[in-house]
XYZ file of N, CA, C and O in Angstrom:
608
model
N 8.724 -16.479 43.045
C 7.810 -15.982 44.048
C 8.644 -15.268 45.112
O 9.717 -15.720 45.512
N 8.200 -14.346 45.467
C 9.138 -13.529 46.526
C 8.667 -14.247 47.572
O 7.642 -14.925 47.651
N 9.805 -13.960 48.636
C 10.338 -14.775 49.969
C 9.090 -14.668 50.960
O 8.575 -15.495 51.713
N 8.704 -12.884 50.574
C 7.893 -13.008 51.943
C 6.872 -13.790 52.002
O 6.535 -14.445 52.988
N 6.041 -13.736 50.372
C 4.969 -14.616 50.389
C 5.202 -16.205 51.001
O 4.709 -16.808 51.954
N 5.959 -16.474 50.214
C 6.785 -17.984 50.478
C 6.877 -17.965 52.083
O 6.476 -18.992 52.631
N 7.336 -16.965 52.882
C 7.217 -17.326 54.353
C 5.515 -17.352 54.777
O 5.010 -18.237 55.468
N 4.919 -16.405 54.310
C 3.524 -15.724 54.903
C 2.587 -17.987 54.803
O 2.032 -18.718 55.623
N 2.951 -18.095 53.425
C 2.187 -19.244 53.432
C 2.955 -20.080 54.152
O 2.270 -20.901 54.761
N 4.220 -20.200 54.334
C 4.611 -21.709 55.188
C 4.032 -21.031 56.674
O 3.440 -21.859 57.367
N 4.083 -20.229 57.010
C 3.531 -19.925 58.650
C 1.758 -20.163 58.111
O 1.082 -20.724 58.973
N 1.388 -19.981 57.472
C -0.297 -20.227 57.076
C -0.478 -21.723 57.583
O -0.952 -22.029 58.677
N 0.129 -22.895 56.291
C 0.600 -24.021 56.382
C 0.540 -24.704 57.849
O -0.282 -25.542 58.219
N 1.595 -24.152 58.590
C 2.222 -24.570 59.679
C 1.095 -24.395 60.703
O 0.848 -25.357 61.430
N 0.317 -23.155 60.849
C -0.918 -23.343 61.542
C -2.036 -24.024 61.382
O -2.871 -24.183 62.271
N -2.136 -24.590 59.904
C -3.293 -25.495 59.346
C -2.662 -26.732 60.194
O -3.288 -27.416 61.003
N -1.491 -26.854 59.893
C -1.315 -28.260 60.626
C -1.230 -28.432 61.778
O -1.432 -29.610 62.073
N -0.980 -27.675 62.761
C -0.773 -27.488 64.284
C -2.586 -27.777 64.465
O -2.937 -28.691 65.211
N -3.583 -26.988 63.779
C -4.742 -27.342 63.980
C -5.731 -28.746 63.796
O -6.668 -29.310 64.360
N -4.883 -28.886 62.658
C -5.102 -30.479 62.034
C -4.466 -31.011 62.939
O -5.426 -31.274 63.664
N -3.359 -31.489 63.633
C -2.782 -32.174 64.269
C -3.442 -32.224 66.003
O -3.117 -32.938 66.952
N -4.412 -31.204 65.888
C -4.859 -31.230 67.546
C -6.476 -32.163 67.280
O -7.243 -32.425 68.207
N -6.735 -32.569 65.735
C -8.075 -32.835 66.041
C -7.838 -34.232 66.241
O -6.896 -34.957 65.920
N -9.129 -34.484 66.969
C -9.405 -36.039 67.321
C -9.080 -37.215 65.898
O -9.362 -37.042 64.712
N -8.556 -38.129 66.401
C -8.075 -38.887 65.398
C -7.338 -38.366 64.010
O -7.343 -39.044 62.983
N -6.973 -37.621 64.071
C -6.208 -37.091 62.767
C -5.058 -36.954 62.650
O -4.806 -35.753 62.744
N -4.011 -37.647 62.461
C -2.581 -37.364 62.742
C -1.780 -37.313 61.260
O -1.849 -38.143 60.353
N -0.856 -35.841 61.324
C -0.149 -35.472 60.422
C 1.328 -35.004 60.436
O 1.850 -34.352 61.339
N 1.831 -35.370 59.472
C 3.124 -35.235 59.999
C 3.758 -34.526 58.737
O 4.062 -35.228 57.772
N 4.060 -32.582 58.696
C 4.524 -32.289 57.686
C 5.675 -32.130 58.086
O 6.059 -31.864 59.225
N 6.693 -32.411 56.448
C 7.765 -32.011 56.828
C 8.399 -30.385 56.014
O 7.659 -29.430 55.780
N 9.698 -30.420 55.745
C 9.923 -28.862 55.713
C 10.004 -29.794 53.891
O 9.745 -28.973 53.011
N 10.202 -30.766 53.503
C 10.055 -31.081 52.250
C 8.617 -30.827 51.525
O 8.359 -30.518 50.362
N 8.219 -30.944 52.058
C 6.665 -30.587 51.850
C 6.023 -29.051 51.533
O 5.253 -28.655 50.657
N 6.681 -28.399 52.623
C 6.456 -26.969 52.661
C 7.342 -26.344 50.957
O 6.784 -25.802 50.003
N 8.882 -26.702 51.120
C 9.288 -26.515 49.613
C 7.999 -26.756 48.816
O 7.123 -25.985 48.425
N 8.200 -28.275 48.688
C 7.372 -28.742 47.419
C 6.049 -27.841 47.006
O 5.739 -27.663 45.828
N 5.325 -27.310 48.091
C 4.107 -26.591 47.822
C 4.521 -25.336 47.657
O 3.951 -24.893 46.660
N 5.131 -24.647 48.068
C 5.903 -23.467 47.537
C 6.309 -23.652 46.197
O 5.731 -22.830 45.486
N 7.063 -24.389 45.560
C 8.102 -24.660 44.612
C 6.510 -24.787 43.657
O 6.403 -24.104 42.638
N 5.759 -25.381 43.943
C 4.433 -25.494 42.612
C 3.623 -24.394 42.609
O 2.999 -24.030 41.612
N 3.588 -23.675 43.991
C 3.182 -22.422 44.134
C 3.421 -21.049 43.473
O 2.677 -20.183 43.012
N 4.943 -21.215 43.628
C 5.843 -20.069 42.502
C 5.938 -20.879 40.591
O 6.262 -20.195 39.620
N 5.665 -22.009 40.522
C 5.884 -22.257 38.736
C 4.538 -22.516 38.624
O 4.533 -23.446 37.817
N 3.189 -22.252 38.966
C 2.205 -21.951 38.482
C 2.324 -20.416 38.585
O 1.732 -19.982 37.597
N 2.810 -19.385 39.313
C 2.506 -18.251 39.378
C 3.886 -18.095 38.247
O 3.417 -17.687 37.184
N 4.767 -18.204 38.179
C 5.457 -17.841 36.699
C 4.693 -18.307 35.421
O 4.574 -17.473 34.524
N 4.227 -19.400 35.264
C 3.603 -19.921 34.299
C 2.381 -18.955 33.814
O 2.069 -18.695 32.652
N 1.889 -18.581 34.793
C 0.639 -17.920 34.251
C 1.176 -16.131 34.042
O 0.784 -15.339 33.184
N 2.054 -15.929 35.014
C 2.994 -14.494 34.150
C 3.661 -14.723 32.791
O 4.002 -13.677 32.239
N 3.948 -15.951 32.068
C 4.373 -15.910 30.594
C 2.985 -16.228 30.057
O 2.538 -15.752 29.013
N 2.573 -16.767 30.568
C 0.916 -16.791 29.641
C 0.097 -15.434 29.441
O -0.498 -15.166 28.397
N 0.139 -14.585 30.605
C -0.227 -13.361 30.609
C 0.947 -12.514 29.222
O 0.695 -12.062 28.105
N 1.594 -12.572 29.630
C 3.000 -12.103 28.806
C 3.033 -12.456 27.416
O 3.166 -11.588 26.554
N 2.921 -13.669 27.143
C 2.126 -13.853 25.483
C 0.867 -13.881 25.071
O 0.596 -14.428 24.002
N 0.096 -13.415 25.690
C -1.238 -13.103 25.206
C -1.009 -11.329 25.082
O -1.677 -10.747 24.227
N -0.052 -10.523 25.962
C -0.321 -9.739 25.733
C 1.055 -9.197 24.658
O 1.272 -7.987 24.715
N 1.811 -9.880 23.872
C 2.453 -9.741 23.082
C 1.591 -9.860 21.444
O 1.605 -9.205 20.402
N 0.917 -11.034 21.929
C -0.413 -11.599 20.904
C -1.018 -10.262 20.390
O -1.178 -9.901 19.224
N -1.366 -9.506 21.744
C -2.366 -8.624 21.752
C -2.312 -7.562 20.796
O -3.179 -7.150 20.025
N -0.919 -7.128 21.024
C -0.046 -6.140 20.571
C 0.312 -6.447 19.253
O 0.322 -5.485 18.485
N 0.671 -7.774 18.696
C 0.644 -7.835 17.113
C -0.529 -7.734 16.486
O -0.704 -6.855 15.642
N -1.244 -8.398 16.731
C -2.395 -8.272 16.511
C -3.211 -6.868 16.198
O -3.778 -6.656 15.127
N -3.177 -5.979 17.270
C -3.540 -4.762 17.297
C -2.790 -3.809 15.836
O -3.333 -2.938 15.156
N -1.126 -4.485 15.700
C -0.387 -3.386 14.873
C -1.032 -4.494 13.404
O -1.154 -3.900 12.333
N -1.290 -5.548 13.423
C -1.799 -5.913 12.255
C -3.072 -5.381 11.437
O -3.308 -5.321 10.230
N -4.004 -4.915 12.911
C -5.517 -4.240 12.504
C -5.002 -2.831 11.545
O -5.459 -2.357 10.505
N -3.856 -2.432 12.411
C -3.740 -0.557 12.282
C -3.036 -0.657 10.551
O -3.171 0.261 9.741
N -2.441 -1.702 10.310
C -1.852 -1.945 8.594
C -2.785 -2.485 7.751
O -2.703 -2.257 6.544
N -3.982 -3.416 8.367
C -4.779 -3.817 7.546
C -5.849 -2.508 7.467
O -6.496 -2.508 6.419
N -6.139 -1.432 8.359
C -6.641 -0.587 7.887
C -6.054 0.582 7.035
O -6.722 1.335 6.326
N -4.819 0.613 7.199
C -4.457 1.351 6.010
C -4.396 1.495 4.520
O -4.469 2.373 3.660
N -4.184 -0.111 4.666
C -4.498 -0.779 3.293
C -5.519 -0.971 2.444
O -5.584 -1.221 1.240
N -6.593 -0.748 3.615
C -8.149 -0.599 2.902
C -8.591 0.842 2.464
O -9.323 1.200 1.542
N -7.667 1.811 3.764
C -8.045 2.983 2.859
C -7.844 3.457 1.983
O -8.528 4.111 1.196
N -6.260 3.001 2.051
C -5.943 3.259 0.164
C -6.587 2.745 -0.778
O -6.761 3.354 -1.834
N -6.965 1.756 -0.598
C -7.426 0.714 -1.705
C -9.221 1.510 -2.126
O -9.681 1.629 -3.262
N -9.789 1.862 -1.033
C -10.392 2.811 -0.699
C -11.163 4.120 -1.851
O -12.165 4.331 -2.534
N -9.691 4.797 -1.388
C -9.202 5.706 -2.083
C -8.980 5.330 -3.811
O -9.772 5.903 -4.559
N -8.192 4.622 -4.305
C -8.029 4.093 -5.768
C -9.313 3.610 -6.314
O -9.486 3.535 -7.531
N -10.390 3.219 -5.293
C -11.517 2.454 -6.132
C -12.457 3.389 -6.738
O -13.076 3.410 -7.801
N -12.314 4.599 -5.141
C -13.197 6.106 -5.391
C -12.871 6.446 -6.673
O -13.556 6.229 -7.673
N -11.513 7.135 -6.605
C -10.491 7.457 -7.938
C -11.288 6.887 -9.544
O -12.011 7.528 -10.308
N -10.867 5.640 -9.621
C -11.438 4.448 -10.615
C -12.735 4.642 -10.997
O -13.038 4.824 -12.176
N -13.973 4.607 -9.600
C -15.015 5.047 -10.010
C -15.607 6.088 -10.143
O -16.834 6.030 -10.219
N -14.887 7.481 -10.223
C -15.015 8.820 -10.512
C -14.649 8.248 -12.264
O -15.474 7.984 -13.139
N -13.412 8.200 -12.331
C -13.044 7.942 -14.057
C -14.079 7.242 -14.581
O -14.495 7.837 -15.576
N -14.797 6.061 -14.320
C -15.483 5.202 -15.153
C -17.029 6.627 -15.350
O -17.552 7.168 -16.325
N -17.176 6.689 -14.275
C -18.382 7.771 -14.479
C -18.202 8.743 -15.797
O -18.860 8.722 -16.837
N -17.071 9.629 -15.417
C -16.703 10.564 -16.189
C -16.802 9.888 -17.528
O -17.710 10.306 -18.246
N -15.907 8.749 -18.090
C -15.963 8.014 -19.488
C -17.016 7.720 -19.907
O -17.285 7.801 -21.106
N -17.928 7.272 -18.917
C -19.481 7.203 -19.424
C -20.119 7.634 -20.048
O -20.529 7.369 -21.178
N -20.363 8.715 -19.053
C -20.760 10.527 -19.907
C -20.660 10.813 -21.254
O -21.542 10.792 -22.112
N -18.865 11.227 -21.393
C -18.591 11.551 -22.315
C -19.067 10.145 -23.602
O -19.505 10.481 -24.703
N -18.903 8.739 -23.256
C -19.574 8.168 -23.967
C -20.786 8.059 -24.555
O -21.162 7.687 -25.667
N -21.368 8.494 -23.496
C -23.029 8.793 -23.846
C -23.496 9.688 -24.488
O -24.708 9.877 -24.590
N -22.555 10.434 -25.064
C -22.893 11.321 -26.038
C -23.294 10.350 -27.248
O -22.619 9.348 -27.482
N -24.703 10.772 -28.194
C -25.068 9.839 -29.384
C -24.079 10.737 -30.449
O -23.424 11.775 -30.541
N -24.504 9.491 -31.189
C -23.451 9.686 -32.312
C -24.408 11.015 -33.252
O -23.887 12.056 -33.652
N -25.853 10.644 -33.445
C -26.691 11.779 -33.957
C -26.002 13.623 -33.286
O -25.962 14.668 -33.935
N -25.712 13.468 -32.315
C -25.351 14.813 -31.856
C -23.917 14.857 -32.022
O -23.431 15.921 -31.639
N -23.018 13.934 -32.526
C -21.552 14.371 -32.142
C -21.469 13.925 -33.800
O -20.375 13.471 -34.133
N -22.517 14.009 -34.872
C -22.215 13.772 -36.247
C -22.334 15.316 -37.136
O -21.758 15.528 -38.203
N -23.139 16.208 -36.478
C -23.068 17.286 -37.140
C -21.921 18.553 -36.903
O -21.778 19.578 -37.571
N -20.928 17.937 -35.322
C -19.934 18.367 -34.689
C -18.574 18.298 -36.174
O -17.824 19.045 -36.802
N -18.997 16.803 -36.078
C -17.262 16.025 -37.222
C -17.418 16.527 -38.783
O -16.548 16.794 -39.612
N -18.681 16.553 -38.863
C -18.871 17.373 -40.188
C -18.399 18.608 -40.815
O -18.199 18.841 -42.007
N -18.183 19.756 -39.235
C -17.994 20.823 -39.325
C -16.837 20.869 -39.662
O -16.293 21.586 -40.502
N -16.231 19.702 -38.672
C -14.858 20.065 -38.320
C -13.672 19.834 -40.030
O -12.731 20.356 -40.629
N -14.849 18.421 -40.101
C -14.169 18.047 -41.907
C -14.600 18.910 -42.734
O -13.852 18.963 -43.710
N -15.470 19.619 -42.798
C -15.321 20.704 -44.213
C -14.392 21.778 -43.650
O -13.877 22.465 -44.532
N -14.105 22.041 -42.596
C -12.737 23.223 -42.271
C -11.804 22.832 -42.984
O -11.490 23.445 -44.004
N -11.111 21.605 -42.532
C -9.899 21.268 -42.978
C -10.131 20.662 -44.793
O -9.350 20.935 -45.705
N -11.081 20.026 -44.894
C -11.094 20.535 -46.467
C -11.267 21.290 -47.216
O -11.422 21.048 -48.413
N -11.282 22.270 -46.758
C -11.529 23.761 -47.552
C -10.276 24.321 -47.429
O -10.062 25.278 -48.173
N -9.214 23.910 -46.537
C -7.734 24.653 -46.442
C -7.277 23.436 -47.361
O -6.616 23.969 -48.252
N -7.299 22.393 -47.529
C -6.411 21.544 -48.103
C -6.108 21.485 -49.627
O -5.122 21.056 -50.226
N -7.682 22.256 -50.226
C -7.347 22.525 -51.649
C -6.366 23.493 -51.455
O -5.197 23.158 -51.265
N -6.866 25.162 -51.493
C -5.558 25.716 -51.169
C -4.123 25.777 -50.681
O -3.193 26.541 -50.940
N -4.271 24.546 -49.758
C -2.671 24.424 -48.909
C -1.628 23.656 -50.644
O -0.537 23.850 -51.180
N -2.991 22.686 -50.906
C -2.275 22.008 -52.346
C -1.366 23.136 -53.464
O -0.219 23.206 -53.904
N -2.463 23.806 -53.575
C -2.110 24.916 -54.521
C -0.859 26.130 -54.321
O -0.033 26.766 -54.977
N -1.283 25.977 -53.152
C 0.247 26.901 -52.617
C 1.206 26.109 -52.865
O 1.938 26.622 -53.712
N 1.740 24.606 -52.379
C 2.849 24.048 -52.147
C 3.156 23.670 -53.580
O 4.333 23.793 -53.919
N 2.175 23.173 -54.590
C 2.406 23.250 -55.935
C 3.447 24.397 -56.739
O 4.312 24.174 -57.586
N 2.897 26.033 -55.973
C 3.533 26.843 -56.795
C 5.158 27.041 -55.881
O 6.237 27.379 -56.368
N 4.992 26.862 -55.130
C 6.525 27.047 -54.193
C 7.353 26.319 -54.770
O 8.450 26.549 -55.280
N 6.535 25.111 -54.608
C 7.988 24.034 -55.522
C 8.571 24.038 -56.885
O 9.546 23.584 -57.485
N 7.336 24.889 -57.129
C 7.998 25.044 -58.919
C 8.791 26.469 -58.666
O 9.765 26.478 -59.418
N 8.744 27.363 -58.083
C 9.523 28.422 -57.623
C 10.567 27.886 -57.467
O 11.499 28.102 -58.242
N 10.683 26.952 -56.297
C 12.102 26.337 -55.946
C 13.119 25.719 -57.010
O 14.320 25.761 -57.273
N 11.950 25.125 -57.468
C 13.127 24.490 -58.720
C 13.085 25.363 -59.736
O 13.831 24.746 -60.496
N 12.793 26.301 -60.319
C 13.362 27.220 -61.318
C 14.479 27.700 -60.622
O 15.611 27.518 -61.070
N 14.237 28.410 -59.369
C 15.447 29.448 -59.045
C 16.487 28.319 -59.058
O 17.468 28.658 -59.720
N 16.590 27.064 -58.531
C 17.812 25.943 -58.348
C 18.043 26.006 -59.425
O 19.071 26.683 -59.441
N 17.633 25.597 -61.092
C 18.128 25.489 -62.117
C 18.630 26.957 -62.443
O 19.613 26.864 -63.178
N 18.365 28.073 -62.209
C 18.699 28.949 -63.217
C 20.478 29.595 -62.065
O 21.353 30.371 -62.448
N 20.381 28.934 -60.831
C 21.024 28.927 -60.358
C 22.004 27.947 -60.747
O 23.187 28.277 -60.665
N 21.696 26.757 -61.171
C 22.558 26.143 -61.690
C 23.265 26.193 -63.028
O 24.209 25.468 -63.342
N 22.703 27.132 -63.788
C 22.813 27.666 -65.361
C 24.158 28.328 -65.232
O 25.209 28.143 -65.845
N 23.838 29.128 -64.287
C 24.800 30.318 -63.889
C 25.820 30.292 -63.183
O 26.598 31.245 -63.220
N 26.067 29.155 -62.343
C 27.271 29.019 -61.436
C 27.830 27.640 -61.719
O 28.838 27.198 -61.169
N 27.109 26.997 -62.610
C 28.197 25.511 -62.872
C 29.353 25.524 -63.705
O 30.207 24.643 -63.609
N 29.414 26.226 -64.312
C 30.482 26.289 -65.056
C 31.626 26.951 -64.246
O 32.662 26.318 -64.448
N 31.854 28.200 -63.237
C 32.315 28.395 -62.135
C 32.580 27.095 -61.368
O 33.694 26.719 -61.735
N 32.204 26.448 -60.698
C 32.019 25.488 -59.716
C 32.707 24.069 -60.092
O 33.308 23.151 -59.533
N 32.132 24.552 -61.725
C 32.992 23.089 -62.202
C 34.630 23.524 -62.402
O 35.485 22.870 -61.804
N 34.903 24.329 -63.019
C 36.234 24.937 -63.191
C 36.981 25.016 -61.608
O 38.163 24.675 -61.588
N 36.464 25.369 -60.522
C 37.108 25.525 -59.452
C 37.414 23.843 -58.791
O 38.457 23.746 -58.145
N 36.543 22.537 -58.934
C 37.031 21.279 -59.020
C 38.009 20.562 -59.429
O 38.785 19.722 -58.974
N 37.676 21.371 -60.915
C 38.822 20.611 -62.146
C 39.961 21.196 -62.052
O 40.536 20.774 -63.055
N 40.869 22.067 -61.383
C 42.500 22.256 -61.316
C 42.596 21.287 -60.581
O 43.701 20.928 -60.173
């Protein structure tokens, strides 16, 4: 507690008692121990309630930065659920297509590719027999070379 207050009330004090001390039958006798003592409880209630002020408003302040993270966290979360429930929609949809309408689609698509696959057969049939004639007649013709150049 600063001094001046601490004086302002012992002169307060000191006139309560000069007044008290003039009334009829009332006799008081302060001393300067007294004046401390009420000072001294005067200033550690007024500190006491400046750290009480002081952690409530520390309180205040976590508290506050806890709101500002717990709302961030919701908006994201927010955000991912939007996300999530855009996708489930979308999968829906496309699920909800009947099979009656997406059966004359697969049909199409399988007689395409079976109509190339006889032919693709028939081609790779004649290539390979291409391949292996030219390898043998290639081999007719150069093994005897090939073998002779081993055998010295």
């Amino acid at each position: 507690m600063n001094r001046k207050i601490a004086n302002i009330l012992g002169s307060i004090l000191t006139n309560i008692s000069k007044i008290a001390i003039h009334l009829p039958g009332y006799q008081v006798t302060i001393t300067n121990e007294i004046y401390e003592k009420i000072i001294r409880e005067l200033y550690g209630s007024r500190v006491e309630i400046e750290r009480k002020i002081e952690k409530a408003y520390k309180s205040l302040h976590e508290t506050s930065k806890l709101l500002f993270e717990l709302e961030d966290t919701l908006k994201e979360r927010t955000e991912k659920l939007n996300y999530l429930k855009n996708e489930y929609e979308r999968y829906n949809q496309l699920a909800g297509i009947e099979h009656s309408k997406a059966e004359p689609l697969i049909n199409h698509v399988d007689t395409l590719l079976g109509k190339g696959k006889k032919k693709e057969r028939w081609f790779n049939f004649f290539l390979g027999l291409v391949a292996g004639i030219i390898t043998t007649l290639l081999g007719i013709i150069f093994g005897p070379y090939i073998t002779n150049l081993f055998a010295k």
